[in-house]
Short mmCIF file of C-alpha atoms in Angstrom, two decimals:
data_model
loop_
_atom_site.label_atom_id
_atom_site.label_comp_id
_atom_site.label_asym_id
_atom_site.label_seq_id
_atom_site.Cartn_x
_atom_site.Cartn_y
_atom_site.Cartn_z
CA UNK A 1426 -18.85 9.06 14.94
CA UNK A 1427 -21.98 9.39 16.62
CA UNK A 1428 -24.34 6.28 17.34
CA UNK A 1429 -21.69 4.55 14.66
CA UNK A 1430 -22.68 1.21 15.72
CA UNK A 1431 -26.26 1.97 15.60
CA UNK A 1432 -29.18 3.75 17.82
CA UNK A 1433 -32.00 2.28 19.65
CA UNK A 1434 -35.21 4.73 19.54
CA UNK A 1435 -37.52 4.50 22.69
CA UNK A 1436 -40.70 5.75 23.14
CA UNK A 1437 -42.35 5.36 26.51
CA UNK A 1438 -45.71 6.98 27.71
CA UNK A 1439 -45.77 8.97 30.67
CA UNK A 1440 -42.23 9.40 31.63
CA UNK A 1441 -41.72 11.99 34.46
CA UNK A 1442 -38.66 14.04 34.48
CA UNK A 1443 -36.99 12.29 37.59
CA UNK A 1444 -36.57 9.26 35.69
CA UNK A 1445 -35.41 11.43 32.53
CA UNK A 1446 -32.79 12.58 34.63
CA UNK A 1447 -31.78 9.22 35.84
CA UNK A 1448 -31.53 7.76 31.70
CA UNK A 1449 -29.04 10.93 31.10
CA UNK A 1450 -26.17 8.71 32.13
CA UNK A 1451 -26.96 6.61 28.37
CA UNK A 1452 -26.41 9.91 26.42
CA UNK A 1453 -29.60 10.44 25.04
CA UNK A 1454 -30.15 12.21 22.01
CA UNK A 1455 -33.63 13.66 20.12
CA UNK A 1456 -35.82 13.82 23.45
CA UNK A 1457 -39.31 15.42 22.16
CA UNK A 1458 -42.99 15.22 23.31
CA UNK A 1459 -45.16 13.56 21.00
CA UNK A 1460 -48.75 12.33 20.93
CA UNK A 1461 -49.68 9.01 20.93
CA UNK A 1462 -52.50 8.07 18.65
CA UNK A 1463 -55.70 7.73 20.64
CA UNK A 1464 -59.24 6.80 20.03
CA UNK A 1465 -62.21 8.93 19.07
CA UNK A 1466 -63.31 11.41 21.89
CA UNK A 1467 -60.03 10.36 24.48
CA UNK A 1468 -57.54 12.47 25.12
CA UNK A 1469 -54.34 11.96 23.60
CA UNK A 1470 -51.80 10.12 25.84
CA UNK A 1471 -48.39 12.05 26.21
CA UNK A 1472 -45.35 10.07 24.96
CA UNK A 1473 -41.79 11.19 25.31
CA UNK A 1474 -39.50 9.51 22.22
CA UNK A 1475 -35.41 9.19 22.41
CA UNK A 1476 -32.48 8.05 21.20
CA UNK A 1477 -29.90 5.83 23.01
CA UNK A 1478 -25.92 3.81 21.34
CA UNK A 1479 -27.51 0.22 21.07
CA UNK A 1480 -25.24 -0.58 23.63
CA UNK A 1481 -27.53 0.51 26.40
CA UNK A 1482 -30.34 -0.20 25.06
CA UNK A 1483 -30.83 -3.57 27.86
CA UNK A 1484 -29.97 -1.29 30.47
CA UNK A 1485 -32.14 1.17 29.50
CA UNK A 1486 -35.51 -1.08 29.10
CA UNK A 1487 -34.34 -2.37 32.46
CA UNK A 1488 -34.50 0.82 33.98
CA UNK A 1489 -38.50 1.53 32.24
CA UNK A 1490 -39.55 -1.85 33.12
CA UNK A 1491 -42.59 -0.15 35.11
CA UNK A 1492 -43.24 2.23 31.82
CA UNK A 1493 -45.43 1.21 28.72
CA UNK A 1494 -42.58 1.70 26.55
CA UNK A 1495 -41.47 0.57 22.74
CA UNK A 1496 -37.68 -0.04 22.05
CA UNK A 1497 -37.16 0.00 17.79
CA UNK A 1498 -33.06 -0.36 16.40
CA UNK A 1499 -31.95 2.21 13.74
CA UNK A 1500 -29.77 2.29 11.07
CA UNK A 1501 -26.13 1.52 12.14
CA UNK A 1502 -22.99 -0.89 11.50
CA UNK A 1503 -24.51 -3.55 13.52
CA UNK A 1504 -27.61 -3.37 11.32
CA UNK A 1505 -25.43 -3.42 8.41
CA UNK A 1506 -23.73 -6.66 9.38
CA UNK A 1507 -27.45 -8.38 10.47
CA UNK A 1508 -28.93 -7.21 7.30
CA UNK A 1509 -25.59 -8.92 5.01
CA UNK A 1510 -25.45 -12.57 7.18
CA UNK A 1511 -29.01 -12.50 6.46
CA UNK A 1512 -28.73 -12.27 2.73
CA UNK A 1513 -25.94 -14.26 1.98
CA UNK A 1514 -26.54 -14.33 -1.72
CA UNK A 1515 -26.43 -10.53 -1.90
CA UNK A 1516 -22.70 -10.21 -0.32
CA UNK A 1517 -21.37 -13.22 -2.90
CA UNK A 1518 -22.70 -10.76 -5.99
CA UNK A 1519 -21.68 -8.01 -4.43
CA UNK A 1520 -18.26 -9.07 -3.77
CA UNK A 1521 -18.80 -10.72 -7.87
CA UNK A 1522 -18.54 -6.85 -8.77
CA UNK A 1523 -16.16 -6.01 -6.65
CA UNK A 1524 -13.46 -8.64 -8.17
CA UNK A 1525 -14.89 -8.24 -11.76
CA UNK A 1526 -14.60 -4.07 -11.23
CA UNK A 1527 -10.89 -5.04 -9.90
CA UNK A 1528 -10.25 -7.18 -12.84
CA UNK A 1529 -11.33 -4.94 -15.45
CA UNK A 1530 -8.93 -1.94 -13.81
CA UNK A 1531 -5.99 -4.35 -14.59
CA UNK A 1532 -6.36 -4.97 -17.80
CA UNK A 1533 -5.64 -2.76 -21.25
CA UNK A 1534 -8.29 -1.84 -23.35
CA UNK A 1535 -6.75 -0.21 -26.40
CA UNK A 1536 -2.96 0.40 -28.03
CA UNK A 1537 -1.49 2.86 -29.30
CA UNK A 1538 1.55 2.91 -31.66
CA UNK A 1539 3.19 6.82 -32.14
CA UNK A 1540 6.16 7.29 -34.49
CA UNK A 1541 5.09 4.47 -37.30
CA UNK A 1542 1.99 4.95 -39.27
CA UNK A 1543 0.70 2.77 -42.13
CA UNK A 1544 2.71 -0.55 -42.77
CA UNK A 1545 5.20 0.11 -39.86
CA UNK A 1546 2.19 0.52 -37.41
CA UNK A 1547 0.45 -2.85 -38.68
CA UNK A 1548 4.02 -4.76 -38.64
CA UNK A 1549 4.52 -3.44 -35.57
CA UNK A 1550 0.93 -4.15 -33.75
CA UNK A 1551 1.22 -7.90 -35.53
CA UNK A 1552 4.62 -8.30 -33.67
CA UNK A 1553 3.90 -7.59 -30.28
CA UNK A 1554 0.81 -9.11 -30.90
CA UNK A 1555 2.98 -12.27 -31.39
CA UNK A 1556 5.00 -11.90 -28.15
CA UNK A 1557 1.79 -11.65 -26.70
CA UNK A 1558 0.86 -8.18 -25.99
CA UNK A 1559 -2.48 -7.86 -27.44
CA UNK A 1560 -5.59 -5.36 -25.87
CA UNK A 1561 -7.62 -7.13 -22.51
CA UNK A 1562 -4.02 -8.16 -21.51
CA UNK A 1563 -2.40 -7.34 -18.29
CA UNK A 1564 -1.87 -3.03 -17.33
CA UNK A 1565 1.72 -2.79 -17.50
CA UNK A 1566 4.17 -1.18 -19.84
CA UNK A 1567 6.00 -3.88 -22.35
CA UNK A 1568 8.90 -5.11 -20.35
CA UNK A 1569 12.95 -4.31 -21.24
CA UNK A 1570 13.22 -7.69 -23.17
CA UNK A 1571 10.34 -7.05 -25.30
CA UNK A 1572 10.94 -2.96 -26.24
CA UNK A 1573 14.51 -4.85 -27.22
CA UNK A 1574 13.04 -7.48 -29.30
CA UNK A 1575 11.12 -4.88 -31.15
CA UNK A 1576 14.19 -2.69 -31.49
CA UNK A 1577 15.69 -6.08 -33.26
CA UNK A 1578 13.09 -7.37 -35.22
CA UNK A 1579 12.75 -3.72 -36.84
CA UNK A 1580 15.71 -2.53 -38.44
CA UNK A 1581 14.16 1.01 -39.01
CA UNK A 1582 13.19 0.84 -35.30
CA UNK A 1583 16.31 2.62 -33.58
CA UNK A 1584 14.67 2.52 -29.81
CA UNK A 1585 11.30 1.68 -28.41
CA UNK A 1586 9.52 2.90 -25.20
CA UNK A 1587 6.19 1.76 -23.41
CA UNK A 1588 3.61 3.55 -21.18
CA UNK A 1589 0.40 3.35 -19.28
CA UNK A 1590 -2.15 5.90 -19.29
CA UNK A 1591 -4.97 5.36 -17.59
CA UNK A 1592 -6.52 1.37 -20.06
CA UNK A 1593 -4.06 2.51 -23.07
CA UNK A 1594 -0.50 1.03 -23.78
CA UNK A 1595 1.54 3.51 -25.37
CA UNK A 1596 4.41 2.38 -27.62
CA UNK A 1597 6.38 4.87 -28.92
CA UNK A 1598 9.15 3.67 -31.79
CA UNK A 1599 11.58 6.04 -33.15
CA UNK A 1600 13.10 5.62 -36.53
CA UNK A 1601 16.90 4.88 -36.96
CA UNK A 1602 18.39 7.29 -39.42
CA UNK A 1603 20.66 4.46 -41.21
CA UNK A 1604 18.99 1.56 -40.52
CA UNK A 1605 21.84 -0.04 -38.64
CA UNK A 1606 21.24 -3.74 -37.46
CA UNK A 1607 22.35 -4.25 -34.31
CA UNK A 1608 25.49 -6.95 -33.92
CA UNK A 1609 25.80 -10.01 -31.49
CA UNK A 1610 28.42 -8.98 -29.21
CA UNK A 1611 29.74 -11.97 -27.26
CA UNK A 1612 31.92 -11.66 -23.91
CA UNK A 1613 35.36 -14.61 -24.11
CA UNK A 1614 37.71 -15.29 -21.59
CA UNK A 1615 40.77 -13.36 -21.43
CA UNK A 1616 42.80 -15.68 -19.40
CA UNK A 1617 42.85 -19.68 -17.92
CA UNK A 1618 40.85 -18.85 -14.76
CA UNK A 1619 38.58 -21.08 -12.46
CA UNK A 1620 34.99 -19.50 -12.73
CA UNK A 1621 34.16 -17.97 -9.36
CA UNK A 1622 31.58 -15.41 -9.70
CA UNK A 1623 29.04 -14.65 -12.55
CA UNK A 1624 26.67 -11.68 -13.18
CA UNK A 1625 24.83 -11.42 -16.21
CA UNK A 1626 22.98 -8.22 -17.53
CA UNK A 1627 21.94 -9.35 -20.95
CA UNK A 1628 23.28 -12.25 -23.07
CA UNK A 1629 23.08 -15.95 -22.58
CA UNK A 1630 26.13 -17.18 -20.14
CA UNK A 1631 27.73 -20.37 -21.34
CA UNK A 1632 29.65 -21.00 -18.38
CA UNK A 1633 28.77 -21.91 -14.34
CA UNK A 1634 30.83 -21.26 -11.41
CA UNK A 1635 33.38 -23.80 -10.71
CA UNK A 1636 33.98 -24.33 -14.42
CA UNK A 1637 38.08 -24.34 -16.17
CA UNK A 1638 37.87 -22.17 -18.26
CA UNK A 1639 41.17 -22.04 -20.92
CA UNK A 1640 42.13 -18.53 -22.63
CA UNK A 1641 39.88 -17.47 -25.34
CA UNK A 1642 36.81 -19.68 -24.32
CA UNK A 1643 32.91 -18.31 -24.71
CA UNK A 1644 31.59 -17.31 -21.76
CA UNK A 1645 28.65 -15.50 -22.47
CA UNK A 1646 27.06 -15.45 -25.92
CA UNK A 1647 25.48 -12.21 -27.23
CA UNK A 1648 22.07 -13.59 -28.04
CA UNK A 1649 18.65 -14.14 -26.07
CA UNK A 1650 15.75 -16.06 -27.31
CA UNK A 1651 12.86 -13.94 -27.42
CA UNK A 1652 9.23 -15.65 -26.58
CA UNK A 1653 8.83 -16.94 -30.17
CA UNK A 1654 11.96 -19.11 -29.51
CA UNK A 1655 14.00 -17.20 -31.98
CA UNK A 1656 17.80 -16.57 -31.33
CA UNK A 1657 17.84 -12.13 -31.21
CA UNK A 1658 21.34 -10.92 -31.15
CA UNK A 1659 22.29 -8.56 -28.36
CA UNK A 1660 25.54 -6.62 -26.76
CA UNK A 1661 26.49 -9.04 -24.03
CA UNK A 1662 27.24 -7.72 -20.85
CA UNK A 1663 28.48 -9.31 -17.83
CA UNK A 1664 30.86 -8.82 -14.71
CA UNK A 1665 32.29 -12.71 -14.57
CA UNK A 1666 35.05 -12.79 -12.06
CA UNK A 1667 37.77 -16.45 -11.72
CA UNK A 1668 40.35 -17.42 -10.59
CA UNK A 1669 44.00 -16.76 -11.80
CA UNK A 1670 47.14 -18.51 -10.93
CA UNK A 1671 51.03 -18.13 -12.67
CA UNK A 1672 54.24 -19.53 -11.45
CA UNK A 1673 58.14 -19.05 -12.10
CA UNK A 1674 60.73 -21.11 -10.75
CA UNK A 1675 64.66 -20.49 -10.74
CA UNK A 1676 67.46 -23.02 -9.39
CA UNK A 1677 69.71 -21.93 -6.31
CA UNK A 1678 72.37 -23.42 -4.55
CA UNK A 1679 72.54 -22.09 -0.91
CA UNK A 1680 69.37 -21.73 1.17
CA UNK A 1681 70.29 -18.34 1.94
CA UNK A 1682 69.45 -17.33 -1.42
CA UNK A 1683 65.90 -18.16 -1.16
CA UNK A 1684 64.25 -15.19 0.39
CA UNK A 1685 65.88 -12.66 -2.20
CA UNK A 1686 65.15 -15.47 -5.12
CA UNK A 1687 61.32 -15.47 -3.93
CA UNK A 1688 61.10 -11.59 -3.69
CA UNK A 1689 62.33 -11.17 -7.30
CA UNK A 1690 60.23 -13.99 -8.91
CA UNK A 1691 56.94 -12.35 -6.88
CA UNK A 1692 58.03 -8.76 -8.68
CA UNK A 1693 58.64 -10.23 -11.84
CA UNK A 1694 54.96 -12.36 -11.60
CA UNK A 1695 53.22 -9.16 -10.53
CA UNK A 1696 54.47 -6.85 -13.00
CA UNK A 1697 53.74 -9.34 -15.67
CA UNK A 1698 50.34 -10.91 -15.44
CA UNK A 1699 48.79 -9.63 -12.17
CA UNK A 1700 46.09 -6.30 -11.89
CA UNK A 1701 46.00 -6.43 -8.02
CA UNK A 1702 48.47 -7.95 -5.40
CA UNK A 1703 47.70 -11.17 -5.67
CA UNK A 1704 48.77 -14.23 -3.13
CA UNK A 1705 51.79 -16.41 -3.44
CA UNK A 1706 52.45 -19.82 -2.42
CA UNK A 1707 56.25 -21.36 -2.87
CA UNK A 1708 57.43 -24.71 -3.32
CA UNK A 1709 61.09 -25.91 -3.54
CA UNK A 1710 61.67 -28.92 -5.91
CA UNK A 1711 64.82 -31.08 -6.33
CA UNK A 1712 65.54 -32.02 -9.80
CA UNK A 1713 68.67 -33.52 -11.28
CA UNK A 1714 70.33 -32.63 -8.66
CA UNK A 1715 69.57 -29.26 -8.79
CA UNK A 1716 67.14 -26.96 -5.94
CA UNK A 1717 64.65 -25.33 -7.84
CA UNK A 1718 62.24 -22.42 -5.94
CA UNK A 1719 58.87 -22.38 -7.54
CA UNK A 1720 56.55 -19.23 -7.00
CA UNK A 1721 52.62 -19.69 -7.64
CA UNK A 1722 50.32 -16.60 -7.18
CA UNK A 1723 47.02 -16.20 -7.58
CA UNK A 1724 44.39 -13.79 -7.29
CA UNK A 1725 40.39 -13.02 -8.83
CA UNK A 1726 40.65 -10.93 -11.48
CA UNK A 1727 38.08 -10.27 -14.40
CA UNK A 1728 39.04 -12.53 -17.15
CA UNK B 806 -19.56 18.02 36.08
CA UNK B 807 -18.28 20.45 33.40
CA UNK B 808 -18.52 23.80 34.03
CA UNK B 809 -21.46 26.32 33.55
CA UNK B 810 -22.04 27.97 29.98
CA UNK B 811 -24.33 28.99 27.94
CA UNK B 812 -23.82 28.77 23.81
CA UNK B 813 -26.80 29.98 21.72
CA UNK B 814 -26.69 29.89 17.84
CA UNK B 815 -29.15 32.24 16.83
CA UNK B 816 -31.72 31.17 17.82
CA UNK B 817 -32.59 27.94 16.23
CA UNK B 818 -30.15 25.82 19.13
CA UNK B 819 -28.48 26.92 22.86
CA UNK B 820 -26.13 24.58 24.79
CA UNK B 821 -26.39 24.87 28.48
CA UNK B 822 -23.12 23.10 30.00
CA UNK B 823 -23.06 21.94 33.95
CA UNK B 824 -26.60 20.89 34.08
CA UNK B 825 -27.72 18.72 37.47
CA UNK B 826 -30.76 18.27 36.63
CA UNK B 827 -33.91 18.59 34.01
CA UNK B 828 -36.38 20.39 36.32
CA UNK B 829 -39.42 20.47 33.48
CA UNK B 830 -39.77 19.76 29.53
CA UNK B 831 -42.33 20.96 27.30
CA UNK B 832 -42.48 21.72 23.61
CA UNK B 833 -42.54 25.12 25.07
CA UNK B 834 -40.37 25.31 27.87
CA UNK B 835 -36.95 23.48 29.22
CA UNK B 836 -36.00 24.60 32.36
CA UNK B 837 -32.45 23.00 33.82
CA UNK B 838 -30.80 23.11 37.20
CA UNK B 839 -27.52 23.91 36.76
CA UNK B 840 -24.45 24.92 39.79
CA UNK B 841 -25.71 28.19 40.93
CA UNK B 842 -29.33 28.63 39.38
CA UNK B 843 -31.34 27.13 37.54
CA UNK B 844 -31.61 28.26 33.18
CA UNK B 845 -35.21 28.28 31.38
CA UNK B 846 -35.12 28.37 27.85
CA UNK B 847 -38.48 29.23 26.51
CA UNK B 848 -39.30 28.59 22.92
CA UNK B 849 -41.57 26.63 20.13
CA UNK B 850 -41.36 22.68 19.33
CA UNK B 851 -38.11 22.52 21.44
CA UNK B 852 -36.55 19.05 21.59
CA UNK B 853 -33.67 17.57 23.51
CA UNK B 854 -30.91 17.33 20.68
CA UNK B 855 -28.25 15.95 22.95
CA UNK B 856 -28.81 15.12 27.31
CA UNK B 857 -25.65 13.49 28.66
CA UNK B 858 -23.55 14.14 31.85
CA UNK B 859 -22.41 17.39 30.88
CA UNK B 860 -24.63 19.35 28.70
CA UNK B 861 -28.18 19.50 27.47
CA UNK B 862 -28.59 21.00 23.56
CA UNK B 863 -31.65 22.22 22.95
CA UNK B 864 -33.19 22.65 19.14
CA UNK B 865 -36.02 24.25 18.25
CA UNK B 866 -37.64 27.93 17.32
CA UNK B 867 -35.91 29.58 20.64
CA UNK B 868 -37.41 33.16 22.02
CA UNK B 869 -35.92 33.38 25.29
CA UNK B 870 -32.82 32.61 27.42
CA UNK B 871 -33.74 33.24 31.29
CA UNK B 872 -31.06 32.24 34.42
CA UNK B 873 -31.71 32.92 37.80
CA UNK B 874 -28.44 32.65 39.58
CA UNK B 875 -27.57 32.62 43.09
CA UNK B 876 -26.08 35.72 44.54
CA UNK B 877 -22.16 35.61 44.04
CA UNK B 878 -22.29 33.08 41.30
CA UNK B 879 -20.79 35.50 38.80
CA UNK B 880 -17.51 36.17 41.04
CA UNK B 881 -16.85 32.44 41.32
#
């Protein structure tokens, strides 16, 4: 951009050409004639004005130091930033306006509730209203846990979406056809594991890694609270991954019979309890008298 | 130093390129030195829009574009 950081504007009497030529080096810009203002009956005295970037503006004067000559800054960025430190009270309003103007484009100014009219609509406004959703509130659409609260607290509410356009939240409800209450749904464990990995997509988990859990035990319960603090039943879902261990043992008599004992005890485990190929471990016991060859495995499974 | 041209837009501007030197400048007349000749541009309230290393832009009511080039400048 040209003169961007701001023009000085010179106007210097009597300048002859050779030192015209000489300033051309400063890119000079707007070089006219004009006439001086002179008293009554004189002759008028023959000024030539120009423009100069700010930046040579020393080196400029320096060069006209023998010339009657006037040196006046126009408008540019440098100007800008004199004229704001100057007026600090000024830049703190005007950046005021800027953060209230930023303010007010995050926040909702009206809602809108489409599929319920009448009753439905007010129950509806009063409810999110209660979880906090209410007009000069944040711009964003309702979140996943709160279209499922309403979908709960509602039973003629079969599923509920949220949008933004451009200060309105839109909430649109659609009507179940049998008014079916959703059930808790809650997630047990199939087997006696050792917790070892837990992922939970909705429900409240009951259990932590590292936990025994026994055959049968809760592990995640098919409720969340909602921000009232009430208890809303939900379909629990949840990848929850432990560890799983069996064992047989048989007696033997010659130690020749061990490998073929340990392969059939490690087919019979796997075909019985295990999903995957799972890891074995054996141990040989004496009891009574009698060798016994003990087979554990163990692998992750889901439980 | 560019080379020589001449641009004229209508005639309320010309741009002379490869100017040495401002020989004279009145509201009525701008004469330039340029490579091989020297380029008057004659005219009414004619100001200097733009003077730098290059090129000279002239603004103004413009009547007349005269060169007077050295012999041979035009095969160059």
């Amino acid at each position: 951009m040209k003169n961007f950081w701001g023009a000085a504007e010179f106007k210097v009497k009597d300048l002859n050409i050779s030192t015209l030529n000489s300033l051309k080096q400063y890119n000079l810009s707007a070089v006219s004639h004009k006439e001086d203002k002179a008293a009554e009956g004189e002759a008028a005295d023959e000024v030539i004005s120009f423009r100069a970037p700010i930046k040579y503006k020393k080196k400029i004067l320096k060069l006209l130091k023998n010339h009657e000559v006037s040196a006046r800054d126009k408008f540019g960025a440098i100007n800008v930033f004199r004229f704001f430190i100057k007026k600090p009270v000024l830049v703190l309003i005007m950046l005021g306006l800027v953060f209230v103007a930023s303010l007010f484009n995050n926040l909702i100014f009206n809602i809108k509730i489409y599929g319920a009219s009448g009753d439905r609509e007010q129950e509806v406004f009063e409810y999110i209203e209660a979880l906090g959703v209410k007009k000069f509130g944040r711009r964003e659409k309702l979140s996943n846990t709160e279209l499922i609260a309403i979908e709960n607290n509602f039973a003629w509410v079969a599923h509920a979406t949220s949008e933004v356009r451009g200060h309105t939240l839109i909430i649109n409800v659609y009507e179940a056809e049998n008014n079916v209450k959703p059930i808790s749904f809650d997630i047990y464990s199939a087997e006696n594991a050792v917790i070892s990995h837990i992922n939970v997509f909705s429900g409240t988990v009951q259990v932590k890694v590292g936990d025994v859990v026994q055959r049968g035990d809760l592990l995640v319960r098919g409720v969340y609270l909602d921000k009232l603090g009430a208890e809303v039943p939900i379909r629990a879902e949840a990848d929850i991954w432990g560890i799983v261990s069996f064992s047989k043992s048989k007696t033997f008599k010659y130690d020749a019979e061990i490998e073929s004992i340990k392969e059939s005890l490690a087919r019979e485990l796997i075909t019985e309890n295990f999903l995957e190929t799972p890891t074995f471990k054996t141990f040989i016991k004496i009891e009574n008298d009698k060798k016994i060859l003990e087979v554990v495995a163990t692998e992750t499974r889901l439980v | 130093m560019g080379a020589f041209f001449i641009l004229q837009s209508e005639n309320k501007s010309a741009t002379v390129g490869g100017v040495k030197l401002l020989l004279d400048f009145s509201r009525e007349s701008i004469s330039v030195k340029v490579k091989n000749g020297e380029v008057r541009v004659l005219g009414q309230g004619l100001v200097i829009e733009r003077f730098d290393e290059d090129e000279m832009k002239i603004v103004g009511k413009i009547e007349n574009i005269e060169t007077n080039m050295n012999r041979g400048a035009g095969a160059k």
